[in-house]
Each structure stands twice: as structure tokens, then as C-alpha cells.
Amino acid sequence: MDNHLFNPAGPLGFPKAEVADHPADPAHAYPEYLESGELEKKGYHVEEIGSGSGFYWVTNSFYDAAFLRTGQGVIAIDAPPNLGEFMLSAIEEVTDEPVTHVVYSHWHSDHIGAAAMYGPDVKIISHQITHDLLKRWPDPLRPLPTETFTDEATLDVGGVKLELSYKGENHCPGNIFIYAPQQKALTAIDIVSPGWSVFFHCDASENITGWIDAHDQILDYDFDVIVGGHQTRYGTRADVLAHREYVHDIVDYSWEVLREEVGSELMVEAGPRKRWTWAENQFNYMANQVTHRTLTKETSTGQKWTERLGGASNMTKYHAWTIMESIRLHRTHDDYQRRDGKSAYIW
Ligand SMILES: [Zn+2]
């Protein structure tokens, strides 16, 4: 697409990413089913995680969800509208059991916005906060949960168990951990996208400190596989460890840059009555420092992040901006302004 068509706002808009500036995503971000033509033919890919486990992963390579066959009905986890009724196709492909229970991971429409397709008779389980948010902003396509919990709950259908846990706000208030102990399968949505740098601004998370901590909360589970909500793959502990390392690199460089007196000439450059021109340059300049340091770092495997995580060359600058700002807002300001003028610069 022509640059002007892409960005008629010119210097007031976002520039176009040039394809040649970005390396190809690592091969491991593109599993075999993507090459087989299955998605083009069926619209989805479904996979039982562990033979006979009854835990299934469903994806269209952008969104994923999961379900459990219990012998007494299916427990569906989420209903991404982007996957939509292909979720039903996936369930029907492997079992005749009806969907009897639905677990909402969190209230976001892009993960449960097709939940009405499960029909009016299913039990819907979520965190109380998810219920309250859906009650506040009603959506007929996201029916209200019929059962809620606040800290921990166990769903047991025909002896098949799901342990639900809320550890506080992360990606959004009410986002829960959904653990299948018999299958050692954890569903934790919008924290880690296995094999990838997550989507813009830490997956548009609302509490970035909580979102960062959620990586450790995931690792506290004894899991073999993780369903993350996106996109081409389910993951393993190694994927969570990799993304945790990536995020912590951004955290560390954010601290580093916030403590440097960087770009002070930008205020002079902007001159009077252009305060937000200064601020835009100042904060983007600092985010660029964080991005550069993160992407040029030799990581624990000896590789660069662009070799380890799909999309890192595109998304790191958005995460850097968001993480740096969250650190500025959430963490200590140990160098606040002193009256003797001896305070170090801090944003
Ligand atoms: Zn979400």
C-alpha cells in the first residue's frame, strides 16, 4: 500500500512498517498444521494434548481456546468470536457429548464474545469481577455467568477437574488461571503467546505490574502445556521462561533509562507552548533506548530476541513504551524533588 494512503496524517500519524526492515519470524512460531492446508480447508485445528487426556486445544492460528471431554459433557474454555462456531466444529469432531459447562477466562469480548453459541442451558463459571463487568456493560453475546468465585474454585464434572484461581488483576481485572491437574494443562489468557512477542502494549494489559508478575504465577504451576489465547501454538514451560526473560529485559532497561538524564535537549528543542511535542519526543526517545538495548542484547541462549520470539522486531517498542510508563507510575520514585536541589533526575 502506498505510504500516503496508509498514513494520510503524515507526521501526525503512525508511519508504515517497511517489510524489509523486519526479519522473518523464527521457524518454531509456525507449526506444521499451518503448512498442511488444514486451516484453509476446515477453518480450525484441534489437537488432543496427550493421547486420551480429554484436553483439547483449538486454534485458527490467531486465537485459541480449549475444551475438556468429561464423559458427562464438555467443559468449554472461552469462545473467541474470531474462532467462532469453528469451536463447535472442533468439539463435534472429537465427541458427541454436549457442552454443559463454559469457563470464562476474562470478560474481554475478543475471547468470550461468541459465548452465546453454547446455548441457554450451559452453566457458565467465571470470576465475580467478570460477572460484574458483564452486568455493567451487558452483551447478549456474552451471557452472564451463572456461577462465580472470588479466590479459588474447583469445577468437577464427572471426576474431571479444573482448578480455577484468581491471583489479582493482571491483563485485566478478573482474569483467572484455569488449571487441569490431571492433564497438567494450564490456560492463562493474554499473558504469554507461546513462541511470540505478545500483541501491542503487553496485550493491551491494564495492570502491567500484575501482568509481569503473572509470568511467575504461571511458573508456580506444575504444567506441561499452556494455552495462552494466541496464536499459532500452545506452549511449554520453556516458552513462558523465554517470554519472562524478554519482559524482564525490557523492565531492566526501562529502569536503566528512567534513571539516566536522557534527552534533556528535547525540551529546549520544542521551545515554548509545544509541551506535548516535547513530551512525545521525550517519551518516545526513552522507549527507543529501551527497545534498542533489548533487541541488540545477546539473550541467555546466545540469540537475539528477534531469533527467539516471532514479531519481536515489531512489538518491542510498544512493550517498551508501556512497561517504562508502568514502572514510572507503579514503582518507587526514590529520587523525588528535594528542596536543596540535589535530587537526581527522575521522570
Ligand atoms: Zn484480553
mmCIF file of C-alpha atoms and ligand atoms in Angstrom:
data_model
loop_
_atom_site.group_PDB
_atom_site.id
_atom_site.type_symbol
_atom_site.label_atom_id
_atom_site.label_comp_id
_atom_site.label_asym_id
_atom_site.label_seq_id
_atom_site.Cartn_x
_atom_site.Cartn_y
_atom_site.Cartn_z
ATOM 1 C CA MET A 1 0.000 0.000 0.000
ATOM 2 C CA ASP A 2 1.122 3.455 -0.905
ATOM 3 C CA ASN A 3 2.540 5.317 2.108
ATOM 4 C CA HIS A 4 0.229 8.287 1.726
ATOM 5 C CA LEU A 5 -2.835 6.079 1.516
ATOM 6 C CA PHE A 6 -1.604 4.201 4.579
ATOM 7 C CA ASN A 7 -0.966 7.354 6.536
ATOM 8 C CA PRO A 8 -2.725 10.452 5.207
ATOM 9 C CA ALA A 9 -1.984 12.086 8.571
ATOM 10 C CA GLY A 10 1.702 12.214 7.628
ATOM 11 C CA PRO A 11 3.809 13.390 10.577
ATOM 12 C CA LEU A 12 0.699 13.353 12.786
ATOM 13 C CA GLY A 13 0.062 9.629 12.192
ATOM 14 C CA PHE A 14 1.864 6.293 12.573
ATOM 15 C CA PRO A 15 4.492 5.551 9.903
ATOM 16 C CA LYS A 16 4.210 2.352 7.902
ATOM 17 C CA ALA A 17 6.438 -0.558 8.914
ATOM 18 C CA GLU A 18 8.664 -1.444 5.987
ATOM 19 C CA VAL A 19 8.660 -5.182 5.330
ATOM 20 C CA ALA A 20 12.372 -5.179 4.527
ATOM 21 C CA ASP A 21 13.200 -3.734 7.952
ATOM 22 C CA HIS A 22 11.877 -6.776 9.804
ATOM 23 C CA PRO A 23 13.392 -10.264 9.934
ATOM 24 C CA ALA A 24 11.208 -13.297 9.286
ATOM 25 C CA ASP A 25 9.683 -14.858 12.404
ATOM 26 C CA PRO A 26 11.556 -17.882 13.792
ATOM 27 C CA ALA A 27 10.513 -21.236 12.329
ATOM 28 C CA HIS A 28 9.195 -22.545 15.659
ATOM 29 C CA ALA A 29 6.427 -19.924 15.554
ATOM 30 C CA TYR A 30 4.956 -21.709 12.524
ATOM 31 C CA PRO A 31 3.976 -25.290 13.431
ATOM 32 C CA GLU A 32 3.195 -27.984 10.931
ATOM 33 C CA TYR A 33 -0.591 -27.624 10.758
ATOM 34 C CA LEU A 34 -0.083 -24.167 9.234
ATOM 35 C CA GLU A 35 1.674 -25.684 6.248
ATOM 36 C CA SER A 36 -0.719 -28.594 5.718
ATOM 37 C CA GLY A 37 -3.666 -26.618 4.285
ATOM 38 C CA GLU A 38 -5.858 -27.811 7.170
ATOM 39 C CA LEU A 39 -6.885 -24.295 8.199
ATOM 40 C CA GLU A 40 -7.853 -23.330 4.672
ATOM 41 C CA LYS A 41 -9.946 -26.493 4.420
ATOM 42 C CA LYS A 42 -11.544 -26.663 7.883
ATOM 43 C CA GLY A 43 -11.144 -23.214 9.415
ATOM 44 C CA TYR A 44 -9.591 -24.562 12.587
ATOM 45 C CA HIS A 45 -7.092 -27.001 14.020
ATOM 46 C CA VAL A 46 -7.899 -29.179 17.031
ATOM 47 C CA GLU A 47 -5.412 -31.264 18.951
ATOM 48 C CA GLU A 48 -5.729 -33.515 21.989
ATOM 49 C CA ILE A 49 -2.903 -32.614 24.329
ATOM 50 C CA GLY A 50 -1.607 -36.005 25.405
ATOM 51 C CA SER A 51 -3.274 -39.070 23.951
ATOM 52 C CA GLY A 52 -6.510 -39.906 25.775
ATOM 53 C CA SER A 53 -6.195 -36.892 28.083
ATOM 54 C CA GLY A 54 -9.531 -35.414 27.052
ATOM 55 C CA PHE A 55 -8.000 -31.926 26.993
ATOM 56 C CA TYR A 56 -8.174 -30.322 23.574
ATOM 57 C CA TRP A 57 -6.584 -27.214 22.129
ATOM 58 C CA VAL A 58 -8.415 -25.391 19.326
ATOM 59 C CA THR A 59 -6.874 -22.677 17.163
ATOM 60 C CA ASN A 60 -7.220 -20.781 13.917
ATOM 61 C CA SER A 61 -3.610 -19.602 14.363
ATOM 62 C CA PHE A 62 -4.651 -16.159 15.642
ATOM 63 C CA TYR A 63 -6.905 -17.052 18.558
ATOM 64 C CA ASP A 64 -7.009 -20.230 20.581
ATOM 65 C CA ALA A 65 -9.191 -21.779 23.237
ATOM 66 C CA ALA A 66 -9.592 -25.207 24.876
ATOM 67 C CA PHE A 67 -12.159 -27.760 25.938
ATOM 68 C CA LEU A 68 -12.362 -30.886 28.061
ATOM 69 C CA ARG A 69 -14.274 -34.043 27.374
ATOM 70 C CA THR A 70 -15.506 -35.408 30.711
ATOM 71 C CA GLY A 71 -17.764 -38.337 29.814
ATOM 72 C CA GLN A 72 -20.649 -36.304 31.240
ATOM 73 C CA GLY A 73 -20.448 -33.312 28.940
ATOM 74 C CA VAL A 74 -17.891 -30.931 27.563
ATOM 75 C CA ILE A 75 -16.367 -28.052 29.505
ATOM 76 C CA ALA A 76 -15.520 -25.273 27.044
ATOM 77 C CA ILE A 77 -12.935 -22.675 27.986
ATOM 78 C CA ASP A 78 -13.733 -19.362 26.258
ATOM 79 C CA ALA A 79 -15.405 -18.574 22.954
ATOM 80 C CA PRO A 80 -13.285 -16.255 20.818
ATOM 81 C CA PRO A 81 -15.518 -14.732 18.119
ATOM 82 C CA ASN A 82 -12.614 -14.867 15.670
ATOM 83 C CA LEU A 83 -12.711 -18.669 16.030
ATOM 84 C CA GLY A 84 -16.480 -18.540 16.480
ATOM 85 C CA GLU A 85 -18.547 -21.592 15.577
ATOM 86 C CA PHE A 86 -15.434 -23.458 14.482
ATOM 87 C CA MET A 87 -15.068 -24.049 18.226
ATOM 88 C CA LEU A 88 -18.314 -26.070 17.987
ATOM 89 C CA SER A 89 -16.993 -27.855 14.881
ATOM 90 C CA ALA A 90 -13.844 -28.810 16.778
ATOM 91 C CA ILE A 91 -15.861 -30.185 19.694
ATOM 92 C CA GLU A 92 -18.193 -32.109 17.354
ATOM 93 C CA GLU A 93 -15.167 -33.538 15.542
ATOM 94 C CA VAL A 94 -13.998 -35.407 18.634
ATOM 95 C CA THR A 95 -17.090 -36.114 20.750
ATOM 96 C CA ASP A 96 -20.877 -36.462 20.756
ATOM 97 C CA GLU A 97 -21.051 -35.038 24.274
ATOM 98 C CA PRO A 98 -22.902 -31.721 24.535
ATOM 99 C CA VAL A 99 -21.286 -28.629 26.005
ATOM 100 C CA THR A 100 -22.598 -28.466 29.563
ATOM 101 C CA HIS A 101 -20.153 -26.009 31.162
ATOM 102 C CA VAL A 102 -18.333 -22.912 29.962
ATOM 103 C CA VAL A 103 -15.485 -21.198 31.789
ATOM 104 C CA TYR A 104 -14.807 -17.549 31.009
ATOM 105 C CA SER A 105 -11.122 -16.662 31.377
ATOM 106 C CA HIS A 106 -11.889 -12.931 31.453
ATOM 107 C CA TRP A 107 -14.548 -10.549 30.270
ATOM 108 C CA HIS A 108 -12.879 -9.334 27.052
ATOM 109 C CA SER A 109 -15.092 -9.705 24.021
ATOM 110 C CA ASP A 110 -12.317 -10.999 21.781
ATOM 111 C CA HIS A 111 -12.030 -14.145 23.952
ATOM 112 C CA ILE A 112 -15.631 -14.838 25.039
ATOM 113 C CA GLY A 113 -17.661 -12.748 22.588
ATOM 114 C CA ALA A 114 -19.208 -15.800 20.896
ATOM 115 C CA ALA A 115 -20.272 -17.490 24.145
ATOM 116 C CA ALA A 116 -23.977 -17.270 23.286
ATOM 117 C CA MET A 117 -23.360 -20.007 20.690
ATOM 118 C CA TYR A 118 -23.193 -22.584 23.510
ATOM 119 C CA GLY A 119 -26.929 -22.044 24.083
ATOM 120 C CA PRO A 120 -29.034 -21.014 27.066
ATOM 121 C CA ASP A 121 -28.701 -24.226 29.079
ATOM 122 C CA VAL A 122 -24.987 -24.271 29.864
ATOM 123 C CA LYS A 123 -23.533 -23.422 33.246
ATOM 124 C CA ILE A 124 -21.121 -20.513 32.931
ATOM 125 C CA ILE A 125 -18.374 -20.108 35.504
ATOM 126 C CA SER A 126 -16.217 -17.001 35.934
ATOM 127 C CA HIS A 127 -14.669 -14.715 38.490
ATOM 128 C CA GLN A 128 -17.107 -12.422 40.304
ATOM 129 C CA ILE A 129 -15.407 -9.380 38.732
ATOM 130 C CA THR A 130 -16.064 -10.771 35.244
ATOM 131 C CA HIS A 131 -19.721 -11.159 36.182
ATOM 132 C CA ASP A 132 -19.865 -7.596 37.488
ATOM 133 C CA LEU A 133 -18.203 -6.123 34.402
ATOM 134 C CA LEU A 134 -20.581 -8.006 32.107
ATOM 135 C CA LYS A 135 -23.513 -6.856 34.186
ATOM 136 C CA ARG A 136 -22.338 -3.268 33.929
ATOM 137 C CA TRP A 137 -21.903 -3.456 30.150
ATOM 138 C CA PRO A 138 -24.427 -6.096 29.074
ATOM 139 C CA ASP A 139 -23.818 -8.022 25.863
ATOM 140 C CA PRO A 140 -26.301 -10.658 24.685
ATOM 141 C CA LEU A 141 -23.400 -12.490 23.032
ATOM 142 C CA ARG A 142 -21.642 -12.786 26.407
ATOM 143 C CA PRO A 143 -24.319 -14.244 28.695
ATOM 144 C CA LEU A 144 -23.895 -13.529 32.386
ATOM 145 C CA PRO A 145 -22.032 -16.221 34.351
ATOM 146 C CA THR A 146 -24.310 -18.489 36.356
ATOM 147 C CA GLU A 147 -21.649 -19.310 38.981
ATOM 148 C CA THR A 148 -18.848 -17.130 40.270
ATOM 149 C CA PHE A 149 -15.954 -17.308 42.708
ATOM 150 C CA THR A 150 -13.505 -14.850 44.238
ATOM 151 C CA ASP A 151 -10.244 -16.658 45.170
ATOM 152 C CA GLU A 152 -10.251 -20.356 44.303
ATOM 153 C CA ALA A 153 -12.792 -22.816 42.970
ATOM 154 C CA THR A 154 -12.734 -26.356 41.637
ATOM 155 C CA LEU A 155 -15.024 -27.398 38.838
ATOM 156 C CA ASP A 156 -15.628 -31.142 38.863
ATOM 157 C CA VAL A 157 -17.628 -32.692 36.055
ATOM 158 C CA GLY A 158 -17.736 -36.487 36.115
ATOM 159 C CA GLY A 159 -14.462 -36.586 38.043
ATOM 160 C CA VAL A 160 -12.650 -34.349 35.539
ATOM 161 C CA LYS A 161 -11.340 -31.355 37.405
ATOM 162 C CA LEU A 162 -10.492 -27.777 36.621
ATOM 163 C CA GLU A 163 -8.882 -25.662 39.328
ATOM 164 C CA LEU A 164 -9.768 -22.006 38.934
ATOM 165 C CA SER A 165 -7.698 -19.381 40.667
ATOM 166 C CA TYR A 166 -7.630 -15.602 40.858
ATOM 167 C CA LYS A 167 -4.330 -14.053 41.912
ATOM 168 C CA GLY A 168 -5.281 -10.420 41.416
ATOM 169 C CA GLU A 169 -5.544 -8.091 38.483
ATOM 170 C CA ASN A 170 -3.120 -8.661 35.605
ATOM 171 C CA HIS A 171 -4.128 -8.417 31.945
ATOM 172 C CA CYS A 172 -7.472 -7.158 33.239
ATOM 173 C CA PRO A 173 -9.455 -7.381 36.459
ATOM 174 C CA GLY A 174 -10.979 -10.838 36.863
ATOM 175 C CA ASN A 175 -8.575 -12.694 34.533
ATOM 176 C CA ILE A 176 -8.176 -16.193 36.004
ATOM 177 C CA PHE A 177 -5.836 -19.166 35.845
ATOM 178 C CA ILE A 178 -7.583 -22.355 34.694
ATOM 179 C CA TYR A 179 -5.627 -25.485 35.570
ATOM 180 C CA ALA A 180 -6.418 -29.050 34.585
ATOM 181 C CA PRO A 181 -4.354 -31.010 37.167
ATOM 182 C CA GLN A 182 -4.947 -34.455 35.670
ATOM 183 C CA GLN A 183 -3.655 -33.264 32.289
ATOM 184 C CA LYS A 184 -1.147 -30.734 33.667
ATOM 185 C CA ALA A 185 -2.605 -28.209 31.252
ATOM 186 C CA LEU A 186 -2.834 -24.559 32.221
ATOM 187 C CA THR A 187 -4.969 -21.979 30.460
ATOM 188 C CA ALA A 188 -3.825 -18.425 31.202
ATOM 189 C CA ILE A 189 -5.056 -15.955 28.628
ATOM 190 C CA ASP A 190 -3.301 -12.859 27.304
ATOM 191 C CA ILE A 191 -0.145 -13.198 29.380
ATOM 192 C CA VAL A 192 2.136 -15.225 27.111
ATOM 193 C CA SER A 193 1.669 -16.054 23.419
ATOM 194 C CA PRO A 194 3.960 -19.095 23.094
ATOM 195 C CA GLY A 195 6.727 -18.521 20.559
ATOM 196 C CA TRP A 196 5.821 -14.864 20.082
ATOM 197 C CA SER A 197 6.281 -11.432 21.471
ATOM 198 C CA VAL A 198 2.719 -10.642 22.575
ATOM 199 C CA PHE A 199 0.462 -8.167 20.771
ATOM 200 C CA PHE A 200 0.777 -4.379 21.123
ATOM 201 C CA HIS A 201 1.380 -2.846 24.552
ATOM 202 C CA CYS A 202 1.689 -6.087 26.552
ATOM 203 C CA ASP A 203 -1.543 -7.404 25.032
ATOM 204 C CA ALA A 204 -3.259 -4.149 26.000
ATOM 205 C CA SER A 205 -2.978 -5.190 29.626
ATOM 206 C CA GLU A 206 -4.480 -2.913 32.230
ATOM 207 C CA ASN A 207 -2.180 -3.668 35.131
ATOM 208 C CA ILE A 208 1.302 -4.073 33.678
ATOM 209 C CA THR A 209 2.942 -4.862 37.011
ATOM 210 C CA GLY A 210 0.323 -7.577 37.571
ATOM 211 C CA TRP A 211 0.834 -8.815 34.019
ATOM 212 C CA ILE A 212 4.609 -9.065 34.550
ATOM 213 C CA ASP A 213 4.083 -10.928 37.852
ATOM 214 C CA ALA A 214 1.649 -13.306 36.148
ATOM 215 C CA HIS A 215 4.609 -14.898 34.331
ATOM 216 C CA ASP A 216 5.904 -16.082 37.724
ATOM 217 C CA GLN A 217 2.436 -17.130 38.844
ATOM 218 C CA ILE A 218 2.201 -19.304 35.725
ATOM 219 C CA LEU A 219 5.575 -20.865 36.512
ATOM 220 C CA ASP A 220 4.344 -21.761 40.017
ATOM 221 C CA TYR A 221 2.029 -24.316 38.390
ATOM 222 C CA ASP A 222 3.130 -27.859 37.605
ATOM 223 C CA PHE A 223 2.163 -27.740 33.942
ATOM 224 C CA ASP A 224 3.334 -29.424 30.760
ATOM 225 C CA VAL A 225 1.336 -27.268 28.365
ATOM 226 C CA ILE A 226 -0.071 -23.772 28.438
ATOM 227 C CA VAL A 227 -2.865 -22.336 26.327
ATOM 228 C CA GLY A 228 -2.303 -18.592 26.070
ATOM 229 C CA GLY A 229 -5.175 -17.366 23.896
ATOM 230 C CA HIS A 230 -2.867 -16.549 20.956
ATOM 231 C CA GLN A 231 -1.797 -17.509 18.425
ATOM 232 C CA THR A 232 -0.080 -20.278 16.392
ATOM 233 C CA ARG A 233 0.953 -22.610 19.202
ATOM 234 C CA TYR A 234 0.228 -23.856 22.653
ATOM 235 C CA GLY A 235 3.319 -23.619 24.810
ATOM 236 C CA THR A 236 5.545 -25.256 27.362
ATOM 237 C CA ARG A 237 7.451 -24.004 30.404
ATOM 238 C CA ALA A 238 10.320 -23.079 28.075
ATOM 239 C CA ASP A 239 8.034 -20.657 26.206
ATOM 240 C CA VAL A 240 6.945 -18.995 29.442
ATOM 241 C CA LEU A 241 10.546 -18.749 30.656
ATOM 242 C CA ALA A 242 11.580 -17.177 27.350
ATOM 243 C CA HIS A 243 8.827 -14.567 27.432
ATOM 244 C CA ARG A 244 9.527 -13.867 31.089
ATOM 245 C CA GLU A 245 13.188 -13.240 30.264
ATOM 246 C CA TYR A 246 12.175 -10.946 27.392
ATOM 247 C CA VAL A 247 9.780 -8.938 29.536
ATOM 248 C CA HIS A 248 12.341 -8.643 32.331
ATOM 249 C CA ASP A 249 14.944 -7.372 29.875
ATOM 250 C CA ILE A 250 12.503 -4.605 28.982
ATOM 251 C CA VAL A 251 11.875 -3.964 32.686
ATOM 252 C CA ASP A 252 15.582 -3.754 33.454
ATOM 253 C CA TYR A 253 16.342 -1.411 30.559
ATOM 254 C CA SER A 254 13.337 0.713 31.482
ATOM 255 C CA TRP A 255 14.746 1.230 34.984
ATOM 256 C CA GLU A 256 18.127 1.993 33.454
ATOM 257 C CA VAL A 257 16.757 4.602 31.062
ATOM 258 C CA LEU A 258 14.417 6.178 33.626
ATOM 259 C CA ARG A 259 17.439 6.770 35.857
ATOM 260 C CA GLU A 260 19.525 8.358 33.126
ATOM 261 C CA GLU A 261 19.246 12.041 32.424
ATOM 262 C CA VAL A 262 18.458 11.435 28.791
ATOM 263 C CA GLY A 263 17.283 13.710 26.028
ATOM 264 C CA SER A 264 17.163 16.896 28.097
ATOM 265 C CA GLU A 265 17.815 18.982 24.979
ATOM 266 C CA LEU A 266 14.448 17.880 23.644
ATOM 267 C CA MET A 267 12.623 20.373 25.851
ATOM 268 C CA VAL A 268 14.815 23.182 24.565
ATOM 269 C CA GLU A 269 14.248 21.989 21.004
ATOM 270 C CA ALA A 270 10.470 22.032 21.438
ATOM 271 C CA GLY A 271 10.514 25.590 22.707
ATOM 272 C CA PRO A 272 7.583 27.364 24.382
ATOM 273 C CA ARG A 273 3.936 26.342 24.055
ATOM 274 C CA LYS A 274 4.752 22.962 22.482
ATOM 275 C CA ARG A 275 4.766 20.971 25.664
ATOM 276 C CA TRP A 276 3.330 17.790 24.169
ATOM 277 C CA THR A 277 5.760 17.924 21.255
ATOM 278 C CA TRP A 278 8.471 17.808 23.876
ATOM 279 C CA ALA A 279 6.684 15.013 25.781
ATOM 280 C CA GLU A 280 6.121 12.937 22.650
ATOM 281 C CA ASN A 281 9.778 13.164 21.727
ATOM 282 C CA GLN A 282 10.968 12.664 25.292
ATOM 283 C CA PHE A 283 8.997 9.502 25.964
ATOM 284 C CA ASN A 284 9.466 8.024 22.507
ATOM 285 C CA TYR A 285 13.175 8.755 22.776
ATOM 286 C CA MET A 286 13.388 6.875 26.076
ATOM 287 C CA ALA A 287 11.290 3.994 24.714
ATOM 288 C CA ASN A 288 13.618 3.838 21.712
ATOM 289 C CA GLN A 289 16.601 3.484 24.065
ATOM 290 C CA VAL A 290 14.881 0.589 25.834
ATOM 291 C CA THR A 291 13.911 -1.010 22.509
ATOM 292 C CA HIS A 292 17.420 -0.746 21.093
ATOM 293 C CA ARG A 293 19.073 -2.183 24.195
ATOM 294 C CA THR A 294 16.565 -5.048 24.329
ATOM 295 C CA LEU A 295 16.817 -6.004 20.672
ATOM 296 C CA THR A 296 20.603 -5.818 20.450
ATOM 297 C CA LYS A 297 21.168 -7.797 23.651
ATOM 298 C CA GLU A 298 22.595 -11.274 23.482
ATOM 299 C CA THR A 299 19.999 -13.285 25.402
ATOM 300 C CA SER A 300 20.531 -16.349 27.614
ATOM 301 C CA THR A 301 20.628 -18.686 24.589
ATOM 302 C CA GLY A 302 23.173 -16.552 22.760
ATOM 303 C CA GLN A 303 20.485 -15.450 20.311
ATOM 304 C CA LYS A 304 18.791 -12.094 19.801
ATOM 305 C CA TRP A 305 15.127 -11.695 20.732
ATOM 306 C CA THR A 306 14.147 -11.479 17.061
ATOM 307 C CA GLU A 307 15.537 -15.004 16.670
ATOM 308 C CA ARG A 308 13.622 -16.329 19.657
ATOM 309 C CA LEU A 309 10.216 -14.649 19.500
ATOM 310 C CA GLY A 310 8.011 -14.009 16.486
ATOM 311 C CA GLY A 311 7.249 -10.354 15.919
ATOM 312 C CA ALA A 312 9.795 -9.053 18.443
ATOM 313 C CA SER A 313 11.141 -6.553 15.914
ATOM 314 C CA ASN A 314 7.671 -5.035 15.531
ATOM 315 C CA MET A 315 6.229 -5.226 19.026
ATOM 316 C CA THR A 316 9.152 -4.497 21.356
ATOM 317 C CA LYS A 317 8.853 -0.719 21.010
ATOM 318 C CA TYR A 318 5.185 -0.844 22.105
ATOM 319 C CA HIS A 319 6.012 -3.042 25.106
ATOM 320 C CA ALA A 320 8.969 -0.807 25.955
ATOM 321 C CA TRP A 321 6.749 2.265 25.977
ATOM 322 C CA THR A 322 4.083 0.625 28.094
ATOM 323 C CA ILE A 323 6.412 -1.093 30.560
ATOM 324 C CA MET A 324 8.533 2.012 31.016
ATOM 325 C CA GLU A 325 5.422 4.071 31.722
ATOM 326 C CA SER A 326 4.039 1.480 34.135
ATOM 327 C CA ILE A 327 7.322 1.452 36.039
ATOM 328 C CA ARG A 328 7.155 5.227 36.243
ATOM 329 C CA LEU A 329 3.616 5.017 37.632
ATOM 330 C CA HIS A 330 3.707 1.850 39.762
ATOM 331 C CA ARG A 331 7.189 1.715 41.276
ATOM 332 C CA THR A 332 9.059 3.824 43.778
ATOM 333 C CA HIS A 333 10.250 7.315 42.933
ATOM 334 C CA ASP A 334 13.255 7.221 45.186
ATOM 335 C CA ASP A 335 14.673 10.421 43.741
ATOM 336 C CA TYR A 336 11.805 12.832 44.267
ATOM 337 C CA GLN A 337 12.457 16.544 44.033
ATOM 338 C CA ARG A 338 14.417 17.849 47.051
ATOM 339 C CA ARG A 339 14.416 21.456 48.203
ATOM 340 C CA ASP A 340 18.195 21.577 48.267
ATOM 341 C CA GLY A 341 18.185 20.990 44.507
ATOM 342 C CA LYS A 342 20.230 17.816 44.916
ATOM 343 C CA SER A 343 17.677 15.346 43.589
ATOM 344 C CA ALA A 344 18.747 13.169 40.707
ATOM 345 C CA TYR A 345 16.556 13.402 37.654
ATOM 346 C CA ILE A 346 13.629 11.010 37.592
ATOM 347 C CA TRP A 347 10.586 11.084 35.380
HETATM 348 ZN ZN ZN B 1 -7.984 -9.890 26.889
#
